[in-house]
mmCIF file of C-alpha atoms in Angstrom:
data_model
loop_
_atom_site.group_PDB
_atom_site.id
_atom_site.type_symbol
_atom_site.label_atom_id
_atom_site.label_comp_id
_atom_site.label_asym_id
_atom_site.label_seq_id
_atom_site.Cartn_x
_atom_site.Cartn_y
_atom_site.Cartn_z
ATOM 1 C CA MET A 117 29.113 -5.240 -59.912
ATOM 2 C CA ILE A 118 28.270 -1.874 -59.460
ATOM 3 C CA HIS A 119 24.897 -2.228 -58.517
ATOM 4 C CA THR A 120 25.548 -5.125 -56.350
ATOM 5 C CA ARG A 121 28.275 -2.549 -54.527
ATOM 6 C CA THR A 122 25.312 0.069 -54.595
ATOM 7 C CA ILE A 123 23.487 -2.581 -52.673
ATOM 8 C CA ALA A 124 26.158 -3.335 -50.159
ATOM 9 C CA PHE A 125 26.871 0.219 -49.231
ATOM 10 C CA VAL A 126 23.622 1.482 -49.143
ATOM 11 C CA LEU A 127 23.148 -1.448 -46.196
ATOM 12 C CA LEU A 128 26.173 -0.727 -44.808
ATOM 13 C CA LEU A 129 25.281 2.859 -43.823
ATOM 14 C CA ALA A 130 21.401 2.141 -42.728
ATOM 15 C CA LEU A 131 23.057 -0.577 -40.266
ATOM 16 C CA SER A 132 25.865 2.143 -39.496
ATOM 17 C CA ALA A 133 22.732 4.499 -38.861
ATOM 18 C CA CYS A 134 20.766 1.906 -36.717
ATOM 19 C CA SER A 135 24.092 1.386 -34.669
ATOM 20 C CA HIS A 136 23.600 5.126 -33.346
ATOM 21 C CA GLN A 137 20.154 4.993 -32.457
ATOM 22 C CA PRO A 138 19.306 5.190 -28.510
ATOM 23 C CA PRO A 139 18.599 2.325 -27.370
ATOM 24 C CA VAL A 140 14.539 1.649 -26.415
ATOM 25 C CA TYR A 141 13.358 0.518 -22.998
ATOM 26 C CA ARG A 142 10.217 -0.767 -22.136
ATOM 27 C CA PRO A 143 7.931 1.472 -19.688
ATOM 28 C CA VAL A 144 7.472 0.108 -16.139
ATOM 29 C CA ALA A 145 4.763 -0.305 -14.406
ATOM 30 C CA THR A 146 3.461 2.706 -12.292
ATOM 31 C CA ASP A 147 0.664 1.557 -10.512
ATOM 32 C CA GLY A 148 2.428 1.797 -7.274
ATOM 33 C CA PHE A 149 2.649 5.427 -6.990
ATOM 34 C CA GLU A 150 -1.167 6.118 -7.496
ATOM 35 C CA ARG A 151 -1.135 7.273 -3.801
ATOM 36 C CA VAL A 152 1.261 9.371 -3.868
ATOM 37 C CA LEU A 153 0.326 11.253 -7.002
ATOM 38 C CA ASP A 154 -2.657 11.926 -5.733
ATOM 39 C CA PHE A 155 -1.807 13.911 -2.734
ATOM 40 C CA TRP A 156 0.636 15.331 -4.653
ATOM 41 C CA GLN A 157 -1.900 16.430 -6.898
ATOM 42 C CA GLN A 158 -4.164 17.812 -3.945
ATOM 43 C CA THR A 159 -1.735 19.737 -2.445
ATOM 44 C CA HIS A 160 -0.759 21.766 -5.920
ATOM 45 C CA PRO A 161 -4.227 21.762 -7.452
ATOM 46 C CA ASN A 162 -3.447 24.905 -9.306
ATOM 47 C CA GLU A 163 -0.100 23.671 -10.591
ATOM 48 C CA ASN A 164 0.385 22.843 -14.280
ATOM 49 C CA VAL A 165 3.339 21.031 -14.873
ATOM 50 C CA ASP A 166 4.834 19.195 -18.081
ATOM 51 C CA LEU A 167 5.163 15.441 -16.983
ATOM 52 C CA TYR A 168 7.061 12.792 -18.649
ATOM 53 C CA SER A 169 5.388 10.293 -20.663
ATOM 54 C CA GLN A 170 5.838 6.507 -19.704
ATOM 55 C CA GLU A 171 8.236 5.934 -22.253
ATOM 56 C CA GLN A 172 10.588 7.930 -20.945
ATOM 57 C CA VAL A 173 11.897 5.995 -18.559
ATOM 58 C CA LEU A 174 15.454 6.866 -17.683
ATOM 59 C CA ALA A 175 14.553 10.895 -17.413
ATOM 60 C CA ILE A 176 11.854 9.503 -14.612
ATOM 61 C CA ALA A 177 14.585 6.828 -12.717
ATOM 62 C CA ASP A 178 16.997 10.239 -12.778
ATOM 63 C CA ASN A 179 13.881 11.969 -10.869
ATOM 64 C CA LEU A 180 14.302 9.117 -8.571
ATOM 65 C CA LEU A 181 17.556 9.502 -8.258
ATOM 66 C CA LEU A 182 17.974 13.385 -7.735
ATOM 67 C CA MET A 183 14.942 13.319 -5.845
ATOM 68 C CA GLN A 184 16.219 10.283 -3.161
ATOM 69 C CA ARG A 185 17.677 11.201 0.499
ATOM 70 C CA ASN A 186 20.480 10.046 1.556
ATOM 71 C CA SER A 187 18.934 7.598 4.305
ATOM 72 C CA GLY A 188 17.617 6.070 0.756
ATOM 73 C CA GLY A 189 14.429 6.705 1.307
ATOM 74 C CA TRP A 190 12.121 9.711 -0.563
ATOM 75 C CA PRO A 191 10.039 12.635 1.111
ATOM 76 C CA ALA A 192 5.796 12.147 0.767
ATOM 77 C CA ASN A 193 4.104 12.986 -2.115
ATOM 78 C CA ILE A 194 6.843 14.268 -4.295
ATOM 79 C CA ASN A 195 5.952 13.676 -7.864
ATOM 80 C CA PRO A 196 9.209 12.118 -9.978
ATOM 81 C CA PHE A 197 7.076 12.376 -13.546
ATOM 82 C CA ARG A 198 7.307 15.948 -13.654
ATOM 83 C CA LYS A 199 10.067 17.915 -15.773
ATOM 84 C CA LEU A 200 12.127 20.044 -13.078
ATOM 85 C CA SER A 201 13.532 23.276 -13.465
ATOM 86 C CA GLY A 202 16.918 24.342 -12.759
ATOM 87 C CA ASP A 203 16.369 25.554 -9.460
ATOM 88 C CA GLN A 204 13.810 22.920 -8.380
ATOM 89 C CA ARG A 205 17.034 20.427 -9.407
ATOM 90 C CA LEU A 206 19.171 22.563 -7.460
ATOM 91 C CA GLN A 207 16.849 22.361 -4.595
ATOM 92 C CA PHE A 208 16.578 19.022 -4.507
ATOM 93 C CA LEU A 209 20.635 18.403 -4.156
ATOM 94 C CA LYS A 210 20.608 21.162 -1.318
ATOM 95 C CA ASP A 211 18.065 19.057 0.315
ATOM 96 C CA GLN A 212 19.506 15.565 0.020
ATOM 97 C CA ASN A 213 20.396 15.348 4.098
ATOM 98 C CA ALA A 214 17.204 16.553 5.118
ATOM 99 C CA GLN A 215 15.479 13.718 7.712
ATOM 100 C CA ASP A 216 12.014 13.700 6.152
ATOM 101 C CA ALA A 217 11.852 10.071 4.452
ATOM 102 C CA SER A 218 8.320 8.611 4.842
ATOM 103 C CA PHE A 219 6.393 5.776 4.001
ATOM 104 C CA ALA A 220 3.228 7.577 3.861
ATOM 105 C CA ASN A 221 0.933 6.608 1.031
ATOM 106 C CA ALA A 222 2.684 3.272 0.260
ATOM 107 C CA ASN A 223 5.670 5.759 -0.519
ATOM 108 C CA ILE A 224 9.536 4.247 -1.126
ATOM 109 C CA PHE A 225 8.413 1.190 -2.263
ATOM 110 C CA PRO A 226 7.410 2.069 -6.000
ATOM 111 C CA GLN A 227 10.907 3.479 -5.936
ATOM 112 C CA ILE A 228 12.868 0.204 -5.516
ATOM 113 C CA PHE A 229 10.390 -1.326 -7.720
ATOM 114 C CA TYR A 230 10.881 1.011 -10.616
ATOM 115 C CA LEU A 231 14.447 1.490 -10.131
ATOM 116 C CA SER A 232 15.243 -2.384 -10.524
ATOM 117 C CA HIS A 233 13.315 -2.638 -13.304
ATOM 118 C CA VAL A 234 15.070 0.096 -14.905
ATOM 119 C CA TYR A 235 18.472 -1.579 -13.637
ATOM 120 C CA LEU A 236 17.763 -4.889 -15.216
ATOM 121 C CA GLN A 237 17.181 -3.353 -18.571
ATOM 122 C CA THR A 238 20.191 -1.205 -18.850
ATOM 123 C CA GLY A 239 22.555 -2.637 -16.501
ATOM 124 C CA ASP A 240 23.539 0.725 -14.722
ATOM 125 C CA VAL A 241 24.761 0.136 -10.845
ATOM 126 C CA ARG A 242 23.840 3.720 -10.105
ATOM 127 C CA TYR A 243 20.011 2.594 -10.237
ATOM 128 C CA ARG A 244 20.952 -0.814 -8.679
ATOM 129 C CA ASP A 245 22.457 1.282 -5.653
ATOM 130 C CA SER A 246 19.958 3.769 -4.999
ATOM 131 C CA ALA A 247 17.028 0.882 -4.995
ATOM 132 C CA LYS A 248 19.896 -1.051 -2.821
ATOM 133 C CA LYS A 249 20.125 2.137 -0.298
ATOM 134 C CA ALA A 250 16.312 2.500 0.145
ATOM 135 C CA PHE A 251 16.069 -1.670 0.859
ATOM 136 C CA ARG A 252 18.616 -0.946 3.323
ATOM 137 C CA LEU A 253 16.296 1.949 5.107
ATOM 138 C CA VAL A 254 13.285 -0.806 4.896
ATOM 139 C CA MET A 255 14.989 -3.376 6.699
ATOM 140 C CA THR A 256 16.323 -0.803 9.245
ATOM 141 C CA THR A 257 13.571 1.036 10.019
ATOM 142 C CA GLN A 258 11.307 -2.372 11.196
ATOM 143 C CA LEU A 259 10.897 -2.208 14.547
ATOM 144 C CA TYR A 260 11.906 -4.714 17.737
ATOM 145 C CA ASN A 261 8.549 -5.602 17.479
ATOM 146 C CA GLY A 262 8.309 -6.644 13.859
ATOM 147 C CA GLY A 263 6.105 -2.813 12.552
ATOM 148 C CA TRP A 264 7.059 -0.176 10.455
ATOM 149 C CA PRO A 265 6.498 3.495 11.896
ATOM 150 C CA LEU A 266 5.251 6.288 9.450
ATOM 151 C CA HIS A 267 8.216 8.068 9.081
ATOM 152 C CA ALA A 268 11.567 6.408 8.689
ATOM 153 C CA GLN A 269 13.418 9.076 10.557
ATOM 154 C CA VAL A 270 11.184 8.909 14.023
ATOM 155 C CA ILE A 271 11.787 12.501 15.740
ATOM 156 C CA GLU A 272 13.826 12.163 18.842
ATOM 157 C CA GLY A 273 11.724 12.360 22.181
ATOM 158 C CA ASP A 274 8.343 11.090 20.165
ATOM 159 C CA GLU A 275 6.856 7.507 20.977
ATOM 160 C CA ALA A 276 7.374 4.912 18.101
ATOM 161 C CA VAL A 277 4.141 4.407 17.094
ATOM 162 C CA ILE A 278 3.167 1.189 14.402
ATOM 163 C CA ASP A 279 1.806 2.611 11.465
ATOM 164 C CA THR A 280 -0.638 -0.662 10.284
ATOM 165 C CA ARG A 281 -1.011 0.368 6.703
ATOM 166 C CA THR A 282 2.972 0.911 6.620
ATOM 167 C CA THR A 283 4.019 -2.771 8.249
ATOM 168 C CA ILE A 284 1.585 -4.259 5.712
ATOM 169 C CA ASN A 285 3.223 -2.529 2.346
ATOM 170 C CA ALA A 286 6.332 -3.451 3.766
ATOM 171 C CA LEU A 287 5.919 -6.732 4.312
ATOM 172 C CA ARG A 288 4.234 -7.402 0.983
ATOM 173 C CA PHE A 289 7.462 -6.136 -0.308
ATOM 174 C CA LEU A 290 9.579 -7.771 1.548
ATOM 175 C CA ARG A 291 8.035 -11.323 0.467
ATOM 176 C CA ARG A 292 8.354 -10.559 -2.894
ATOM 177 C CA VAL A 293 11.928 -10.173 -2.548
ATOM 178 C CA ALA A 294 12.065 -13.314 -0.455
ATOM 179 C CA ALA A 295 10.967 -14.922 -2.651
ATOM 180 C CA GLY A 296 13.074 -13.504 -5.606
ATOM 181 C CA GLU A 297 10.437 -12.365 -7.809
ATOM 182 C CA MET A 298 10.526 -10.071 -10.794
ATOM 183 C CA PRO A 299 12.411 -7.357 -10.541
ATOM 184 C CA TYR A 300 14.397 -8.762 -7.305
ATOM 185 C CA GLY A 301 15.959 -11.780 -9.028
ATOM 186 C CA TYR A 302 19.553 -9.681 -8.513
ATOM 187 C CA VAL A 303 19.275 -9.441 -4.848
ATOM 188 C CA PRO A 304 21.654 -11.514 -3.145
ATOM 189 C CA PHE A 305 20.758 -14.797 -1.511
ATOM 190 C CA ASP A 306 21.563 -13.902 1.619
ATOM 191 C CA VAL A 307 19.909 -10.963 1.742
ATOM 192 C CA ARG A 308 16.819 -12.598 0.759
ATOM 193 C CA GLY A 309 17.082 -14.916 3.856
ATOM 194 C CA GLN A 310 16.682 -11.709 5.747
ATOM 195 C CA ALA A 311 14.071 -10.496 4.367
ATOM 196 C CA ALA A 312 12.348 -14.014 4.980
ATOM 197 C CA ASP A 313 13.413 -13.391 8.733
ATOM 198 C CA SER A 314 11.791 -9.612 8.596
ATOM 199 C CA VAL A 315 8.359 -11.009 6.842
ATOM 200 C CA ARG A 316 8.310 -13.758 10.181
ATOM 201 C CA LYS A 317 9.132 -11.671 12.554
ATOM 202 C CA GLY A 318 6.333 -8.763 11.010
ATOM 203 C CA ASP A 319 3.544 -11.522 10.460
ATOM 204 C CA GLN A 320 3.422 -12.456 14.002
ATOM 205 C CA LEU A 321 3.148 -9.426 14.951
ATOM 206 C CA LEU A 322 0.159 -9.001 12.805
ATOM 207 C CA LEU A 323 -1.363 -11.782 14.358
ATOM 208 C CA ARG A 324 -1.160 -10.296 17.690
ATOM 209 C CA LEU A 325 -2.550 -7.138 17.175
ATOM 210 C CA GLN A 326 -5.590 -8.235 15.192
ATOM 211 C CA GLN A 327 -8.617 -7.114 17.781
ATOM 212 C CA ALA A 328 -11.269 -9.023 19.112
ATOM 213 C CA HIS A 329 -14.442 -8.584 19.788
ATOM 214 C CA ASP A 330 -16.872 -11.143 22.309
ATOM 215 C CA SER A 331 -13.929 -13.639 22.503
ATOM 216 C CA ARG A 332 -13.902 -13.540 18.613
ATOM 217 C CA ALA A 333 -11.300 -12.257 16.064
ATOM 218 C CA SER A 334 -11.643 -9.364 14.563
ATOM 219 C CA ILE A 335 -10.176 -6.617 12.419
ATOM 220 C CA TRP A 336 -7.205 -4.256 12.838
ATOM 221 C CA ALA A 337 -6.608 -1.060 14.162
ATOM 222 C CA SER A 338 -5.166 1.920 12.195
ATOM 223 C CA ALA A 339 -2.156 2.407 14.657
ATOM 224 C CA TYR A 340 -0.642 0.938 17.474
ATOM 225 C CA GLY A 341 1.695 1.816 20.148
ATOM 226 C CA LEU A 342 5.471 0.476 20.394
ATOM 227 C CA LYS A 343 5.318 -0.362 24.063
ATOM 228 C CA THR A 344 1.663 -0.966 24.475
ATOM 229 C CA SER A 345 1.072 -2.933 21.483
ATOM 230 C CA GLN A 346 -2.840 -1.389 22.352
ATOM 231 C CA PRO A 347 -4.503 0.394 19.235
ATOM 232 C CA THR A 348 -3.628 4.308 19.715
ATOM 233 C CA ALA A 349 -4.244 7.165 16.910
ATOM 234 C CA PRO A 350 -1.875 7.378 14.375
ATOM 235 C CA ASN A 351 -0.067 10.489 13.112
ATOM 236 C CA ASN A 352 -2.404 12.055 11.154
ATOM 237 C CA GLN A 353 -6.161 10.937 12.985
ATOM 238 C CA ALA A 354 -7.270 12.020 15.972
ATOM 239 C CA VAL A 355 -8.685 9.016 17.508
ATOM 240 C CA VAL A 356 -8.413 5.581 18.083
ATOM 241 C CA ALA A 357 -9.862 3.593 15.869
ATOM 242 C CA LEU A 358 -10.407 0.192 14.136
ATOM 243 C CA ASP A 359 -9.383 0.773 10.416
ATOM 244 C CA PRO A 360 -11.714 -1.709 7.777
ATOM 245 C CA GLU A 361 -9.993 -0.406 5.066
ATOM 246 C CA VAL A 362 -6.282 -1.111 6.022
ATOM 247 C CA SER A 363 -7.996 -4.502 7.937
ATOM 248 C CA VAL A 364 -9.000 -5.759 4.019
ATOM 249 C CA GLY A 365 -5.523 -5.240 3.177
ATOM 250 C CA ILE A 366 -3.799 -7.655 5.369
ATOM 251 C CA THR A 367 -6.443 -9.981 5.084
ATOM 252 C CA ARG A 368 -6.218 -10.174 1.553
ATOM 253 C CA TYR A 369 -1.909 -10.566 2.352
ATOM 254 C CA PHE A 370 -2.698 -13.596 4.929
ATOM 255 C CA MET A 371 -4.855 -15.267 1.937
ATOM 256 C CA GLN A 372 -1.876 -15.236 -0.185
ATOM 257 C CA ILE A 373 -0.155 -17.789 2.098
ATOM 258 C CA GLU A 374 0.450 -20.846 -0.112
ATOM 259 C CA ARG A 375 0.014 -23.095 2.674
ATOM 260 C CA PRO A 376 -1.563 -21.112 5.570
ATOM 261 C CA PRO A 377 -0.733 -22.269 9.265
ATOM 262 C CA ALA A 378 -3.663 -22.710 11.545
ATOM 263 C CA GLU A 379 -3.543 -19.001 13.581
ATOM 264 C CA VAL A 380 -3.094 -17.708 9.989
ATOM 265 C CA ILE A 381 -6.371 -19.023 9.119
ATOM 266 C CA ARG A 382 -8.143 -17.997 12.189
ATOM 267 C CA ALA A 383 -7.159 -14.235 11.560
ATOM 268 C CA VAL A 384 -8.534 -14.793 7.953
ATOM 269 C CA THR A 385 -11.644 -16.612 9.127
ATOM 270 C CA GLY A 386 -11.761 -13.712 12.202
ATOM 271 C CA ALA A 387 -11.923 -10.879 10.075
ATOM 272 C CA ALA A 388 -14.218 -12.049 7.419
ATOM 273 C CA ASP A 389 -16.557 -13.110 10.301
ATOM 274 C CA TRP A 390 -16.417 -9.112 11.617
ATOM 275 C CA PHE A 391 -16.646 -7.919 7.673
ATOM 276 C CA LYS A 392 -19.692 -10.138 7.019
ATOM 277 C CA HIS A 393 -21.592 -8.932 10.587
ATOM 278 C CA ASN A 394 -20.472 -5.201 10.325
ATOM 279 C CA THR A 395 -21.560 -3.760 7.017
ATOM 280 C CA LEU A 396 -23.777 -0.429 7.325
ATOM 281 C CA GLN A 397 -26.554 -2.421 6.479
ATOM 282 C CA GLN A 398 -26.131 -4.602 9.422
ATOM 283 C CA ALA A 399 -25.909 -1.499 11.901
ATOM 284 C CA GLN A 400 -29.135 -0.009 10.221
ATOM 285 C CA LEU A 401 -30.556 -3.044 10.770
ATOM 286 C CA ARG A 402 -29.723 -3.594 14.487
ATOM 287 C CA ALA A 403 -30.536 0.487 15.174
ATOM 288 C CA ALA A 404 -33.975 0.126 13.927
ATOM 289 C CA PRO A 405 -35.702 -1.263 17.110
ATOM 290 C CA GLN A 406 -33.939 1.268 19.253
ATOM 291 C CA ARG A 407 -34.960 4.318 16.843
ATOM 292 C CA PRO A 408 -36.607 7.258 19.311
ATOM 293 C CA ALA A 409 -40.603 8.410 18.555
ATOM 294 C CA TRP A 410 -38.767 11.628 17.139
ATOM 295 C CA ALA A 411 -36.256 10.262 15.014
ATOM 296 C CA PRO A 412 -37.167 9.950 11.335
ATOM 297 C CA LYS A 413 -38.842 7.139 10.111
ATOM 298 C CA TYR A 414 -36.503 3.809 9.341
ATOM 299 C CA SER A 415 -35.394 3.354 5.541
ATOM 300 C CA ARG A 416 -33.347 0.771 4.116
ATOM 301 C CA ALA A 417 -33.504 2.908 0.896
ATOM 302 C CA ALA A 418 -31.040 5.356 2.220
ATOM 303 C CA LEU A 419 -28.169 2.950 1.782
ATOM 304 C CA PRO A 420 -26.272 1.335 -1.017
ATOM 305 C CA ARG A 421 -28.017 -2.026 -2.191
ATOM 306 C CA GLN A 422 -24.359 -3.774 -2.260
ATOM 307 C CA PRO A 423 -22.872 -3.884 1.911
ATOM 308 C CA VAL A 424 -20.862 -0.569 2.745
ATOM 309 C CA TRP A 425 -18.517 -0.496 5.587
ATOM 310 C CA ALA A 426 -17.790 2.940 7.825
ATOM 311 C CA LYS A 427 -14.300 4.568 7.513
ATOM 312 C CA TYR A 428 -13.912 3.725 11.400
ATOM 313 C CA TYR A 429 -15.279 1.726 13.928
ATOM 314 C CA THR A 430 -15.161 1.697 17.848
ATOM 315 C CA LEU A 431 -12.594 -0.643 19.131
ATOM 316 C CA ASP A 432 -15.193 -1.716 21.819
ATOM 317 C CA SER A 433 -18.656 -2.081 20.661
ATOM 318 C CA ASN A 434 -18.028 -2.230 16.543
ATOM 319 C CA ARG A 435 -20.225 0.898 16.390
ATOM 320 C CA PRO A 436 -19.541 3.034 13.373
ATOM 321 C CA LEU A 437 -17.545 6.616 13.797
ATOM 322 C CA VAL A 438 -18.881 9.736 12.088
ATOM 323 C CA ASP A 439 -15.151 11.151 11.138
ATOM 324 C CA GLY A 440 -12.104 10.459 12.073
ATOM 325 C CA ALA A 441 -11.098 13.782 13.431
ATOM 326 C CA SER A 442 -13.713 13.805 16.260
ATOM 327 C CA GLY A 443 -14.423 10.378 16.441
ATOM 328 C CA ARG A 444 -17.865 10.535 17.468
ATOM 329 C CA PRO A 445 -19.677 7.332 17.595
ATOM 330 C CA VAL A 446 -22.861 7.616 14.644
ATOM 331 C CA ALA A 447 -26.224 7.481 16.349
ATOM 332 C CA PRO A 448 -27.863 4.230 15.215
ATOM 333 C CA TYR A 449 -31.135 6.048 13.789
ATOM 334 C CA ALA A 450 -28.362 7.967 11.904
ATOM 335 C CA VAL A 451 -26.383 5.260 9.706
ATOM 336 C CA SER A 452 -28.572 6.495 6.634
ATOM 337 C CA LYS A 453 -27.963 10.844 7.122
ATOM 338 C CA LEU A 454 -24.326 10.416 7.326
ATOM 339 C CA ALA A 455 -24.194 7.394 5.283
ATOM 340 C CA ALA A 456 -24.821 10.367 2.367
ATOM 341 C CA ASN A 457 -21.494 11.547 2.681
ATOM 342 C CA LYS A 458 -19.381 9.070 0.157
ATOM 343 C CA GLU A 459 -16.420 9.727 1.777
ATOM 344 C CA TRP A 460 -17.087 8.273 4.828
ATOM 345 C CA TYR A 461 -17.491 4.846 3.721
ATOM 346 C CA GLY A 462 -16.980 2.522 1.463
ATOM 347 C CA SER A 463 -17.071 -0.611 -0.344
ATOM 348 C CA TRP A 464 -13.607 -1.996 0.735
ATOM 349 C CA ALA A 465 -14.157 -5.481 1.463
ATOM 350 C CA ARG A 466 -17.201 -6.394 -1.140
ATOM 351 C CA ASP A 467 -14.699 -8.280 -3.166
ATOM 352 C CA LEU A 468 -12.841 -9.659 -0.757
ATOM 353 C CA MET A 469 -16.607 -11.156 0.765
ATOM 354 C CA GLN A 470 -17.966 -11.870 -2.499
ATOM 355 C CA LYS A 471 -14.964 -13.110 -4.744
ATOM 356 C CA ASP A 472 -11.982 -13.863 -2.676
ATOM 357 C CA TYR A 473 -12.855 -15.357 0.472
ATOM 358 C CA PRO A 474 -15.214 -18.245 -0.499
ATOM 359 C CA ALA A 475 -12.040 -18.841 -2.899
ATOM 360 C CA TRP A 476 -9.585 -19.230 -0.488
ATOM 361 C CA GLN A 477 -12.162 -21.534 1.570
ATOM 362 C CA LYS A 478 -12.571 -23.560 -1.435
ATOM 363 C CA ARG A 479 -8.940 -23.755 -1.631
ATOM 364 C CA VAL A 480 -7.624 -24.365 2.080
ATOM 365 C CA LEU A 481 -10.470 -25.618 3.989
ATOM 366 C CA THR A 482 -11.772 -27.991 1.890
ATOM 367 C CA PRO A 483 -9.948 -31.448 2.440
ATOM 368 C CA ARG A 484 -7.385 -32.813 -0.321
ATOM 369 C CA GLY A 485 -9.334 -35.579 -2.352
ATOM 370 C CA SER A 486 -13.048 -35.004 -0.920
ATOM 371 C CA PRO A 487 -15.634 -34.401 -3.073
ATOM 372 C CA THR A 488 -16.744 -31.046 -4.434
ATOM 373 C CA LEU A 489 -20.037 -29.733 -5.857
#
């Protein structure tokens, strides 16, 4: 009898100890912060900081609450995973009214994702309210034609510019909210309906902004003027140009539509056709017969075997540009030499053209019930 009581007492102590253990929360995916963290690291190359681990979910979420501006957004390129000193925390409190919230490098959207997950795990309404405030900022920042600017607060006197990358990031986010995807199931149905309306408006804008060449749809520019809807130079770039990298994102976005209407199908097929015919290898082949006698001997070996694309292209002739700062078109015979600079070209559309687009064609363009090989 005494032995039984002893066992019961030990079990009671163990259960009591367990009841006082702090809850364990699942780590939240932080992939969306990748670009923000890369730029933070570039601007703080010699700064050694202690970072929270992914398991320290509440500490990271509390950092996000502290760093959020009263407008609902966050300044660009801050690191929410670092352990802050007292002075740093005080500075964030002092800066809460700053009008510097920005969508640069996919900012604001991963914060909403993270805080929403933490709210669902903890039930703490502080994280929900913070996410809702940021969501309202995204909704109210949409311009009247359906696009988004790079900065959440447009400086008075400046002409608003539609930032193409920000627009596609916002539309991806709002499409998930409208569908009630995890972790946005807590968003009320009427608010989801508003998100769906914003998505329709933004989709129509992107379809109108797609550029054309020789009467065929091509890709998209980096930015557009609000009043003119014509390509313009974005805030951090001096040249007006077609942007293959952001255009791949737009093409993938349209490819995810389950039952795409005809105008979306035209946009996707037009962009894919442009990617097919405007690789650097294609530009080199076209340039070979025009090479001056004094130019180096034509050689395909200077370019990678797999297709690559220049970072920017001219609007009128689809000529590759040397860089975004000067906007100089590359001389046709110099493609091989310039391609040695890996910052000047990339493989952005490779997986799209080799894997995703063929699968999309099979799903969308193959008539139902038709035989397949």
